Coordinates of C-alpha atoms in Angstrom, one line a residue:
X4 CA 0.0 0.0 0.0
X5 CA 1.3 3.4 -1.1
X6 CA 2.0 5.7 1.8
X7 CA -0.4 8.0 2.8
X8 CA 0.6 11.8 2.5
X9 CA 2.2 13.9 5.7
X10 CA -1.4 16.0 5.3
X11 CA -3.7 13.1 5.1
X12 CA -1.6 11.3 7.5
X13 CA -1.8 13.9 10.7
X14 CA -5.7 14.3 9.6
X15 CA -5.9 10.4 10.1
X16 CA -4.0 10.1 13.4
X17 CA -5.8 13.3 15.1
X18 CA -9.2 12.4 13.4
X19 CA -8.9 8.9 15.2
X20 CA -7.3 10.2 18.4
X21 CA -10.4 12.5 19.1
X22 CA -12.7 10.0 18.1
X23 CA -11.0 7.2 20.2
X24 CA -10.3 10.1 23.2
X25 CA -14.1 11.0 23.6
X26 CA -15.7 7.7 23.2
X27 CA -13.3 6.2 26.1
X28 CA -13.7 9.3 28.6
X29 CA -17.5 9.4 28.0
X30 CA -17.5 5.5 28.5
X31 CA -15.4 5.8 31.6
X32 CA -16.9 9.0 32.9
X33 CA -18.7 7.4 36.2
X34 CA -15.5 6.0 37.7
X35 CA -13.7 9.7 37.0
X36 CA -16.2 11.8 39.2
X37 CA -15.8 9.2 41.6
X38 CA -11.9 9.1 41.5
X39 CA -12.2 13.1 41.8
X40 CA -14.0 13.4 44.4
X41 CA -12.3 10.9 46.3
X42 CA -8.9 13.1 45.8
X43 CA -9.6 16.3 46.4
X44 CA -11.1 15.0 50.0
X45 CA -9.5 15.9 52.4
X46 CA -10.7 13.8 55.1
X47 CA -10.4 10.0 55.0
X48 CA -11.8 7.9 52.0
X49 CA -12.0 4.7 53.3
X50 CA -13.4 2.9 56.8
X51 CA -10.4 1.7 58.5
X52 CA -8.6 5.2 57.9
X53 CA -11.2 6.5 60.1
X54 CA -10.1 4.0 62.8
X55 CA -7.0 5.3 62.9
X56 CA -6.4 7.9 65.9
X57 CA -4.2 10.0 64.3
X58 CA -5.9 10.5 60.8
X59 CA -9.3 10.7 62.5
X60 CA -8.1 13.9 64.2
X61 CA -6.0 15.4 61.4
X62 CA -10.0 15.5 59.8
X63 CA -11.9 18.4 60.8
X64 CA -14.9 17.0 60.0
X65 CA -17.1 13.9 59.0
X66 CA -15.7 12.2 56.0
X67 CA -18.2 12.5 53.2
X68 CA -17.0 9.4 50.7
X69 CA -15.5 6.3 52.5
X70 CA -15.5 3.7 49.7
X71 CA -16.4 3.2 46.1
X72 CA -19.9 1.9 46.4
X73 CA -20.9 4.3 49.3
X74 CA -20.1 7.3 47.0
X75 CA -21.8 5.5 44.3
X76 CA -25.2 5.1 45.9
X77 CA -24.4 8.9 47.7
X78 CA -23.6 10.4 44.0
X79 CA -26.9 8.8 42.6
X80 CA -28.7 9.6 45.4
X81 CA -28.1 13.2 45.7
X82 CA -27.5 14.3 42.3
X83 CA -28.9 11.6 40.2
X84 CA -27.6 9.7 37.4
X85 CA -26.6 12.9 35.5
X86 CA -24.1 13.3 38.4
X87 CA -21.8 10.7 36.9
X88 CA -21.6 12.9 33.7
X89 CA -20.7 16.2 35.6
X90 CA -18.3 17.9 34.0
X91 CA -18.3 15.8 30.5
X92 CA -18.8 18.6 28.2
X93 CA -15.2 20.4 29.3
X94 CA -13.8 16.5 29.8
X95 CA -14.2 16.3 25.5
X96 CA -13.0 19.6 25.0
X97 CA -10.2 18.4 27.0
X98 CA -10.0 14.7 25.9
X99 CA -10.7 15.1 22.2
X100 CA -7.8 17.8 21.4
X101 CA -5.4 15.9 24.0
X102 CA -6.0 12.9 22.2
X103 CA -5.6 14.5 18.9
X104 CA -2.4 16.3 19.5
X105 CA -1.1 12.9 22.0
X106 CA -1.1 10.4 18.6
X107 CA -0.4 12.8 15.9
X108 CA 2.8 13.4 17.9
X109 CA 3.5 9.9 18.6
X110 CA 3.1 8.9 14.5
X111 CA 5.1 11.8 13.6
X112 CA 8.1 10.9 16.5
X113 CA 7.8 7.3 15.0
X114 CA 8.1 8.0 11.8
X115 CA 11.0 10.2 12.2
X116 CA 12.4 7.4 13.4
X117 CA 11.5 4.5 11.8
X118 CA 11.6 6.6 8.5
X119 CA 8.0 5.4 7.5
X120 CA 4.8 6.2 8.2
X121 CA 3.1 3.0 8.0
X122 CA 1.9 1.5 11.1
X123 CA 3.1 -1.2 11.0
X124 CA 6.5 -0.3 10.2
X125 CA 6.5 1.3 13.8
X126 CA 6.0 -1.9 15.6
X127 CA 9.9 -3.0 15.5
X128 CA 11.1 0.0 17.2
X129 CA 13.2 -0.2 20.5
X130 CA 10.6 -0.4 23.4
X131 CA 12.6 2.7 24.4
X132 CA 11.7 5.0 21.8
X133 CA 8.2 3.7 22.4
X134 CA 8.8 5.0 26.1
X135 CA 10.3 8.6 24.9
X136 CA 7.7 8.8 22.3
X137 CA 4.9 8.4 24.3
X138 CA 6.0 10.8 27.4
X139 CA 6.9 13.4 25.0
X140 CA 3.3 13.3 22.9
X141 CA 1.9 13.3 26.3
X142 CA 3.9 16.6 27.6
X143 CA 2.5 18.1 24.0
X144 CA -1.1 17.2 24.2
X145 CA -1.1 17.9 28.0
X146 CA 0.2 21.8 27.6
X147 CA -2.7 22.0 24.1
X148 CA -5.4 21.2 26.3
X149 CA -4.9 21.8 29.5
X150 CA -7.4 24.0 30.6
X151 CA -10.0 22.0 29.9
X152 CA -8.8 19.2 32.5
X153 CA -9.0 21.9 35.0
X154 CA -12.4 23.0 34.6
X155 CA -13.2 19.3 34.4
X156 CA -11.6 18.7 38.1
X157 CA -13.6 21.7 39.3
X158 CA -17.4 20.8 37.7
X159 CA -17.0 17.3 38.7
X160 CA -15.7 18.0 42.4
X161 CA -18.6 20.6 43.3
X162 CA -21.2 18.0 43.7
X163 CA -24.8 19.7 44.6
X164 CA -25.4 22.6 45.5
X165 CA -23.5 23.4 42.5
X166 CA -21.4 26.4 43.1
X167 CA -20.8 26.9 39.4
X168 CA -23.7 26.2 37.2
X169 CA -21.9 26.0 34.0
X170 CA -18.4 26.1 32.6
X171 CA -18.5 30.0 31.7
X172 CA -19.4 30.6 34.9
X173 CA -16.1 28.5 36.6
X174 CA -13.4 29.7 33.9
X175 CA -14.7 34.0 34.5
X176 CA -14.3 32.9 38.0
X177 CA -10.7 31.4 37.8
X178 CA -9.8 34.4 35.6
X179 CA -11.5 36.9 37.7
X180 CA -9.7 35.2 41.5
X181 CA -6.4 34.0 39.9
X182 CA -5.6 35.4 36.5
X183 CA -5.4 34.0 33.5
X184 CA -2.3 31.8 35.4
X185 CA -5.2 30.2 37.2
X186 CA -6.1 28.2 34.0
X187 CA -3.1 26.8 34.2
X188 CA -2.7 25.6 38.2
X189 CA -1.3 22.3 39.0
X190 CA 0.4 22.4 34.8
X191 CA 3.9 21.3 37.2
X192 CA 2.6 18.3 38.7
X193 CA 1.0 17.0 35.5
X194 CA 3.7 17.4 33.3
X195 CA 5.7 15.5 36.4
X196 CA 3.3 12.7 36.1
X197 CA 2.6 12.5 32.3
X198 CA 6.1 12.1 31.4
X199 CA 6.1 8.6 33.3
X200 CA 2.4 8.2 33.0
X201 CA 2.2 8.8 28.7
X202 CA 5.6 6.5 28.5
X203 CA 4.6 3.9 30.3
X204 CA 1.3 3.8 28.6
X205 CA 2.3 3.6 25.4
X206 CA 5.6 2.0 25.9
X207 CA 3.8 -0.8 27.5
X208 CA 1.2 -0.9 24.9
X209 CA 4.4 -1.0 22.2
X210 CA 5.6 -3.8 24.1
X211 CA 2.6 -6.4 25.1
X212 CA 1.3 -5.7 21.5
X213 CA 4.6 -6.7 20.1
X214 CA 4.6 -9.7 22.7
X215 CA 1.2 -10.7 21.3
X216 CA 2.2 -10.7 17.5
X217 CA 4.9 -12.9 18.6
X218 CA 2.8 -15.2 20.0
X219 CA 0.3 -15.1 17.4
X220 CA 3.0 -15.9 15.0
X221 CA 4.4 -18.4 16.3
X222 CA 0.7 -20.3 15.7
X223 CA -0.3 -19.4 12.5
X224 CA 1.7 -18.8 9.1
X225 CA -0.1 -14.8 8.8
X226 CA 2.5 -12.1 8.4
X227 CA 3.1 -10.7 11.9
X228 CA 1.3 -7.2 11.4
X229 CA -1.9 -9.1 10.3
X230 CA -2.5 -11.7 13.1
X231 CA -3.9 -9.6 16.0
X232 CA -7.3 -9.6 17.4
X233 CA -9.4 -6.6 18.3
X234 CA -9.6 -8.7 21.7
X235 CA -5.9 -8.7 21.7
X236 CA -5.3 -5.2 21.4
X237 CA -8.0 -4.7 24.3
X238 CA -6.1 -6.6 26.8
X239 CA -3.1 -4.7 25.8
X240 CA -4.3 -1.6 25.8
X241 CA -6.3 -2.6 29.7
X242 CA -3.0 -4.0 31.2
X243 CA -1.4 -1.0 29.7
X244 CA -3.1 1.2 31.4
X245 CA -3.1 -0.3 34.1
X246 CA 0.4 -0.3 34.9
X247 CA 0.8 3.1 33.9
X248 CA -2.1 4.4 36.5
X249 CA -0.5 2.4 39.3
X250 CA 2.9 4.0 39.5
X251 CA 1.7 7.5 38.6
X252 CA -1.6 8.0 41.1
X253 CA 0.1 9.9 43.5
X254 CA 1.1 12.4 41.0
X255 CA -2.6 12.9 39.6
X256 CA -3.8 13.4 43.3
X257 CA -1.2 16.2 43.9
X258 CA -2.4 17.8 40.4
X259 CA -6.3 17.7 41.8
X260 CA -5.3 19.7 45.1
X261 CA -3.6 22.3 43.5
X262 CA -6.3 22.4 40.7
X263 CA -9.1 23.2 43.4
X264 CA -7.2 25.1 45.8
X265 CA -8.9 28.5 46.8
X266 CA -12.3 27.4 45.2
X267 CA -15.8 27.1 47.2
X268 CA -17.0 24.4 47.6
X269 CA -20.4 23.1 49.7
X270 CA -19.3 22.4 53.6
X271 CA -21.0 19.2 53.6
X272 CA -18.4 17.7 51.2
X273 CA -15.7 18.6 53.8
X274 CA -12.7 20.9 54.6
X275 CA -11.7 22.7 51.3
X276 CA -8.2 23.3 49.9
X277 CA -7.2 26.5 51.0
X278 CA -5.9 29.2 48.5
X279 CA -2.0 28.8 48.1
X280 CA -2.1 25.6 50.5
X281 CA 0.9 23.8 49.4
X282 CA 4.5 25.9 48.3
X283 CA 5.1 23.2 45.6
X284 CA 4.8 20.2 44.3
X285 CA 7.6 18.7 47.0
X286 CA 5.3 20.5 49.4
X287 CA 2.2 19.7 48.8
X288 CA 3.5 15.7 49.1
X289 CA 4.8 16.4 51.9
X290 CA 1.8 17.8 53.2
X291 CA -0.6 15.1 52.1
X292 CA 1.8 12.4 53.9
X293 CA 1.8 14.1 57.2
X294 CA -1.8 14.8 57.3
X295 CA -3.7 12.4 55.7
X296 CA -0.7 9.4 55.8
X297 CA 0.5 7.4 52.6
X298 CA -3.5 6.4 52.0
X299 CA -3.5 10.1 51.0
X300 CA -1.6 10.4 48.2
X301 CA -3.4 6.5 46.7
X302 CA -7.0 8.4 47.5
X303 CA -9.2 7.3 44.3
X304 CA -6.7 4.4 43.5
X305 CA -9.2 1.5 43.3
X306 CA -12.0 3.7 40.9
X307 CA -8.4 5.3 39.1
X308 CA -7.6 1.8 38.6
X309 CA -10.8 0.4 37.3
X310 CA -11.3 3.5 35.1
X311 CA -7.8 3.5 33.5
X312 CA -8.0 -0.2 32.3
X313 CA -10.9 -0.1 29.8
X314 CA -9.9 4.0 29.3
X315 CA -6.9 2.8 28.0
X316 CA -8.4 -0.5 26.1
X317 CA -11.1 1.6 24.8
X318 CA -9.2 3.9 23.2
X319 CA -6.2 2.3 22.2
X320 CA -8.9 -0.3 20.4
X321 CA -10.9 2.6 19.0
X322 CA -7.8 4.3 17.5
X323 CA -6.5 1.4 16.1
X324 CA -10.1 0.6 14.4
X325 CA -10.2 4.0 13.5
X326 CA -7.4 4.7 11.7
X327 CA -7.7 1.7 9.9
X328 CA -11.3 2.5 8.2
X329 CA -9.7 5.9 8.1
X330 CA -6.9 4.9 5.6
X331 CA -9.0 2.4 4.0
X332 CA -11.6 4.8 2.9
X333 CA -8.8 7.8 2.0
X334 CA -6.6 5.4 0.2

């Protein structure tokens, strides 16, 4: 098959990157407002935290979400099913361009490399430029779209009352309190944990994928790049994921606090985050650990978790799929 021109190439890659981006974070949405609100709470999230004397009197006041189910029934309860879908609309604005920018990156850091912009040409390169790659489309797409992820965190952390009713209203307010600076509150941390986060992802993907062809091979007489499943690219793209959200949570709870910090919020969700609460990033880590002990900075690791493996199956699947019928129908 020829190969496709750099034009029609980056319009194929961001096309099914946004696609792939917004159908896994609306999919996964539930388990994100969940994982929010469990991290930017500053009081206990689980039962037997509460037990413990010296974390029951670091909390000022009645914890509000103690495990997943709890917060489920509280969320649906209080706010009703919509309530799982707070803060979608600036999620997609977020998601789609991130997405977009993330892959279009990666392709073009691949082919630079590889020197071809075929697919499947990419799939013999070291695992380590798979790891580079991948952390530095994530630092791109993560600076593009960035302000979007914050007013997701703050929409989906209000619960009800709502203190901001819509989007316009939460970005004049950040503007109006912080500056224009505001929008980009917590950027340091993120960058910190997408570097890691964006490598290991894809990187790992790269390298079960890669594992899976092997295997695949090694039982059939098709040519390598034609003998994986859609199945098959799920489970890579779930363990994937997986891995990656493990050894970078503590990061993403950091990010949350400093996103929030200084905003209002209804009292019977707990203590806020106070305007300039933490120096820096060191800091605020430091802060978390004395005050809410190493439970703290894993708060929202079991929903984080069960989010990030289909998030990253989803769209890893939907990407590939995407692009395919993409280039099919261009060619």
């Amino acid at each position: 098959m020829e190969e496709p021109s750099k034009l029609k190439r980056a319009l194929i890659d961001s096309s099914a990157g946004a696609i792939s981006g917004g159908i896994s974070r609306t999919v996964t949405s539930p388990l994100d407002v969940i994982k929010i609100r469990f991290q930017v709470q500053l009081e206990p999230t689980s039962s037997w935290a509460l037990l413990r004397k010296d974390l029951a009197a670091a909390a000022s006041a009645p914890s509000k979400y103690t495990g997943m189910f709890q917060a489920t029934k509280d969320i649906l309860r209080e706010e009703g099913v919509q309530g799982f879908w707070r803060g979608n609309v600036p999620a997609l604005l977020m998601v789609m361009p991130y997405t977009a920018i993330q892959f279009t990156v990666l392709h073009k850091l691949k082919t630079f490399v590889s020197g071809s912009s075929k697919t499947e040409n990419h799939i013999n390169l070291s695992p380590y430029l798979s790891y580079v790659s991948g952390a530095l489309a994530g630092c791109a797409a993560t600076v593009g779209s960035y302000p979007f992820d914050l007013l997701r965190t703050i929409l989906a952390s209000q619960g009800e009352p709502k203190v901001y009713p819509t989007m316009r209203s939460a970005f004049i307010d950040i503007v109006r309190t912080r500056g224009f600076q505001g929008l980009y509150s917590g950027l340091s941390p993120t960058l910190v944990e997408i570097i890691p986060y964006a490598g290991l992802q894809f990187g790992t993907y790269d390298t079960f994928k890669r594992w899976a062809m092997a295997l695949n091979h090694r039982f059939s007489n098709a040519a390598p790049e034609d003998n994986i499943s859609s199945f098959q690219l799920f489970l890579c793209g779930l363990a994937a994921g997986t891995c990656a959200k493990l050894v970078c949570h503590p990061l993403d709870v950091v990010k949350k606090r400093f996103q929030i910090e200084g905003l209002q919020r209804h009292p019977r969700y707990g203590a806020r985050v106070e305007h300039r609460a933490y120096r820096n990033m060191l800091d605020a880590m430091q802060r978390i650990l004395r005050l809410e002990g190493w439970a703290g900075l894993y708060k929202g690791i079991i929903p984080s978790t069960v989010k990030a493996a289909p998030a990253g199956a989803v769209t890893f699947v939907a990407y590939e799929l995407t692009s395919d019928w993409l280039e099919s129908t261009f060619s």
